[in-house]
């Protein structure tokens, strides 16, 4: 009798253990380079919460901020290699794998957030380019927000003349590099995780990023002159490893897409509505805020469009320029 009870107890334990294992959430890794207090982390937390909710706990999105797992280019490589499941980065960061995406960083394509949202959601050219990414090993789920790129420099930057002889950090993106050189800077390619120390040590004199990123990574502490040129609209496509995507059931794909879209709405409104308060916060901490006359900067980078036509082809360049022009007309800045 004792032997029977013992056997039954073991059987019950094995069934319970099997049931627990079956019900355990699959962990998915989400890598990004924003600090824990930044907007990317906040949106990632919304995404993780919604994925768990909409998949009824079958998946747990575990977030690794501040480049813990990889910087932006390496995180995208890890999507292809299976090291991470999700990342979020500037569109130009993905251009290493699809060079045409460099064109999204052409200067002064749009003037407002609403125009930028329309461009990323409805540009026929851009949606066509995104559709090519699964064959590269990852796909876009939604577009989160970072905002418009502006400068933080050690010295005042009132016009392109002030850029001459100054070293500007850039990430590996043709359009950003060409624009910086057209303005007058010498360019230095550097991972964003190295930029604070690079400015501090004098390797570069400044960097350019959206206000949200400048605030989150505290670049104003080492380069206190914030010059609001808003020269490039720089949102953040959220991507998933294609290998991970193909493991999802159709229902789970729908759930992940829904979570990504809701996190995108959260991200867009959080960033847009935080800019003024972030600038005030940085000003209180000693930053010098400057809104320059934009005309000279626009004039300086005009050559970039023709340079892009020479490298990427006039058809592609003119298509995205036309999409952007149509959107600016349909959604005029107020």
mmCIF file of N, CA, C and O in Angstrom, residues 90-93 105 108 146-151 169-171 176 180 192 207-211 213-214 227-236:
data_model
loop_
_atom_site.group_PDB
_atom_site.id
_atom_site.type_symbol
_atom_site.label_atom_id
_atom_site.label_comp_id
_atom_site.label_asym_id
_atom_site.label_seq_id
_atom_site.Cartn_x
_atom_site.Cartn_y
_atom_site.Cartn_z
ATOM 1 N N UNK A 90 17.044 54.168 -34.224
ATOM 2 C CA UNK A 90 16.786 55.111 -35.315
ATOM 3 C C UNK A 90 16.768 54.381 -36.652
ATOM 4 O O UNK A 90 17.516 53.418 -36.858
ATOM 5 N N UNK A 91 15.933 54.839 -37.564
ATOM 6 C CA UNK A 91 15.782 54.179 -38.859
ATOM 7 C C UNK A 91 17.127 53.997 -39.554
ATOM 8 O O UNK A 91 17.402 52.941 -40.144
ATOM 9 N N UNK A 92 17.961 55.016 -39.472
ATOM 10 C CA UNK A 92 19.257 54.937 -40.127
ATOM 11 C C UNK A 92 20.150 53.840 -39.601
ATOM 12 O O UNK A 92 21.050 53.378 -40.312
ATOM 13 N N UNK A 93 19.920 53.387 -38.372
ATOM 14 C CA UNK A 93 20.721 52.303 -37.821
ATOM 15 C C UNK A 93 20.509 51.004 -38.585
ATOM 16 O O UNK A 93 21.391 50.144 -38.631
ATOM 17 N N UNK A 105 16.977 59.792 -43.391
ATOM 18 C CA UNK A 105 17.715 60.790 -42.620
ATOM 19 C C UNK A 105 18.137 61.975 -43.467
ATOM 20 O O UNK A 105 18.980 62.767 -43.045
ATOM 21 N N UNK A 108 15.616 67.898 -43.160
ATOM 22 C CA UNK A 108 14.426 68.752 -43.286
ATOM 23 C C UNK A 108 13.328 68.147 -44.178
ATOM 24 O O UNK A 108 12.698 68.847 -44.958
ATOM 25 N N UNK A 146 11.339 59.361 -31.219
ATOM 26 C CA UNK A 146 12.479 59.989 -30.549
ATOM 27 C C UNK A 146 12.427 61.492 -30.758
ATOM 28 O O UNK A 146 12.836 62.257 -29.906
ATOM 29 N N UNK A 147 11.919 61.926 -31.919
ATOM 30 C CA UNK A 147 11.782 63.352 -32.155
ATOM 31 C C UNK A 147 12.705 63.852 -33.248
ATOM 32 O O UNK A 147 13.172 63.093 -34.089
ATOM 33 N N UNK A 148 12.964 65.148 -33.223
ATOM 34 C CA UNK A 148 13.798 65.814 -34.223
ATOM 35 C C UNK A 148 15.209 65.989 -33.683
ATOM 36 O O UNK A 148 15.412 66.414 -32.548
ATOM 37 N N UNK A 149 16.175 65.694 -34.525
ATOM 38 C CA UNK A 149 17.566 65.775 -34.104
ATOM 39 C C UNK A 149 18.017 67.239 -34.031
ATOM 40 O O UNK A 149 17.734 68.038 -34.923
ATOM 41 N N UNK A 150 18.733 67.557 -32.963
ATOM 42 C CA UNK A 150 19.342 68.870 -32.765
ATOM 43 C C UNK A 150 20.731 68.668 -32.170
ATOM 44 O O UNK A 150 21.134 67.529 -31.881
ATOM 45 N N UNK A 151 21.448 69.742 -31.970
ATOM 46 C CA UNK A 151 22.849 69.656 -31.561
ATOM 47 C C UNK A 151 23.059 69.925 -30.077
ATOM 48 O O UNK A 151 22.359 70.745 -29.470
ATOM 49 N N UNK A 169 30.263 64.011 -33.466
ATOM 50 C CA UNK A 169 29.994 62.568 -33.446
ATOM 51 C C UNK A 169 28.818 62.245 -34.363
ATOM 52 O O UNK A 169 27.811 62.940 -34.373
ATOM 53 N N UNK A 170 28.961 61.178 -35.163
ATOM 54 C CA UNK A 170 27.866 60.666 -35.970
ATOM 55 C C UNK A 170 27.795 59.151 -35.801
ATOM 56 O O UNK A 170 28.760 58.514 -35.384
ATOM 57 N N UNK A 171 26.633 58.589 -36.107
ATOM 58 C CA UNK A 171 26.550 57.131 -36.186
ATOM 59 C C UNK A 171 26.717 56.732 -37.654
ATOM 60 O O UNK A 171 26.715 57.596 -38.538
ATOM 61 N N UNK A 176 23.440 61.433 -42.461
ATOM 62 C CA UNK A 176 23.828 62.233 -41.293
ATOM 63 C C UNK A 176 25.256 62.746 -41.478
ATOM 64 O O UNK A 176 25.539 63.935 -41.254
ATOM 65 N N UNK A 180 26.323 66.688 -41.795
ATOM 66 C CA UNK A 180 27.238 67.317 -40.845
ATOM 67 C C UNK A 180 28.427 67.941 -41.572
ATOM 68 O O UNK A 180 28.870 69.043 -41.253
ATOM 69 N N UNK A 192 26.745 55.322 -29.616
ATOM 70 C CA UNK A 192 26.132 56.290 -28.712
ATOM 71 C C UNK A 192 26.530 56.047 -27.260
ATOM 72 O O UNK A 192 26.602 56.980 -26.460
ATOM 73 N N UNK A 207 27.543 66.369 -30.354
ATOM 74 C CA UNK A 207 26.773 65.299 -30.971
ATOM 75 C C UNK A 207 25.414 65.858 -31.373
ATOM 76 O O UNK A 207 25.052 66.972 -30.985
ATOM 77 N N UNK A 208 24.657 65.095 -32.167
ATOM 78 C CA UNK A 208 23.311 65.525 -32.556
ATOM 79 C C UNK A 208 22.359 64.360 -32.344
ATOM 80 O O UNK A 208 22.654 63.221 -32.725
ATOM 81 N N UNK A 209 21.244 64.672 -31.680
ATOM 82 C CA UNK A 209 20.244 63.674 -31.333
ATOM 83 C C UNK A 209 18.957 64.403 -30.970
ATOM 84 O O UNK A 209 18.974 65.623 -30.733
ATOM 85 N N UNK A 210 17.850 63.690 -30.886
ATOM 86 C CA UNK A 210 16.628 64.336 -30.413
ATOM 87 C C UNK A 210 16.748 64.790 -28.965
ATOM 88 O O UNK A 210 17.554 64.255 -28.186
ATOM 89 N N UNK A 211 15.922 65.761 -28.591
ATOM 90 C CA UNK A 211 15.927 66.307 -27.227
ATOM 91 C C UNK A 211 15.736 65.205 -26.194
ATOM 92 O O UNK A 211 16.395 65.195 -25.146
ATOM 93 N N UNK A 213 16.642 62.122 -26.278
ATOM 94 C CA UNK A 213 17.888 61.369 -26.102
ATOM 95 C C UNK A 213 18.939 62.223 -25.413
ATOM 96 O O UNK A 213 19.683 61.739 -24.544
ATOM 97 N N UNK A 214 19.032 63.489 -25.793
ATOM 98 C CA UNK A 214 19.975 64.410 -25.144
ATOM 99 C C UNK A 214 19.717 64.458 -23.646
ATOM 100 O O UNK A 214 20.646 64.415 -22.828
ATOM 101 N N UNK A 227 21.400 73.454 -29.488
ATOM 102 C CA UNK A 227 20.978 74.269 -30.621
ATOM 103 C C UNK A 227 19.865 73.543 -31.357
ATOM 104 O O UNK A 227 20.094 72.487 -31.954
ATOM 105 N N UNK A 228 18.662 74.114 -31.332
ATOM 106 C CA UNK A 228 17.465 73.430 -31.828
ATOM 107 C C UNK A 228 17.281 73.649 -33.335
ATOM 108 O O UNK A 228 16.411 74.383 -33.779
ATOM 109 N N UNK A 229 18.105 72.961 -34.105
ATOM 110 C CA UNK A 229 17.992 73.018 -35.561
ATOM 111 C C UNK A 229 16.881 72.111 -36.085
ATOM 112 O O UNK A 229 16.347 72.345 -37.164
ATOM 113 N N UNK A 230 16.575 71.029 -35.381
ATOM 114 C CA UNK A 230 15.553 70.061 -35.811
ATOM 115 C C UNK A 230 15.812 69.649 -37.266
ATOM 116 O O UNK A 230 14.904 69.580 -38.088
ATOM 117 N N UNK A 231 17.049 69.311 -37.558
ATOM 118 C CA UNK A 231 17.471 69.100 -38.940
ATOM 119 C C UNK A 231 17.050 67.752 -39.527
ATOM 120 O O UNK A 231 17.005 67.596 -40.750
ATOM 121 N N UNK A 232 16.757 66.769 -38.694
ATOM 122 C CA UNK A 232 16.312 65.458 -39.178
ATOM 123 C C UNK A 232 15.228 64.923 -38.250
ATOM 124 O O UNK A 232 15.385 64.962 -37.021
ATOM 125 N N UNK A 233 14.133 64.429 -38.841
ATOM 126 C CA UNK A 233 13.132 63.721 -38.052
ATOM 127 C C UNK A 233 13.636 62.302 -37.846
ATOM 128 O O UNK A 233 13.964 61.607 -38.803
ATOM 129 N N UNK A 234 13.696 61.871 -36.582
ATOM 130 C CA UNK A 234 14.414 60.636 -36.255
ATOM 131 C C UNK A 234 13.597 59.719 -35.341
ATOM 132 O O UNK A 234 13.899 59.574 -34.153
ATOM 133 N N UNK A 235 12.569 59.077 -35.890
ATOM 134 C CA UNK A 235 11.792 58.146 -35.073
ATOM 135 C C UNK A 235 12.504 56.806 -34.924
ATOM 136 O O UNK A 235 13.623 56.622 -35.424
ATOM 137 N N UNK A 236 11.857 55.867 -34.251
ATOM 138 C CA UNK A 236 12.508 54.627 -33.841
ATOM 139 C C UNK A 236 11.679 53.409 -34.238
ATOM 140 O O UNK A 236 10.777 52.997 -33.507
#
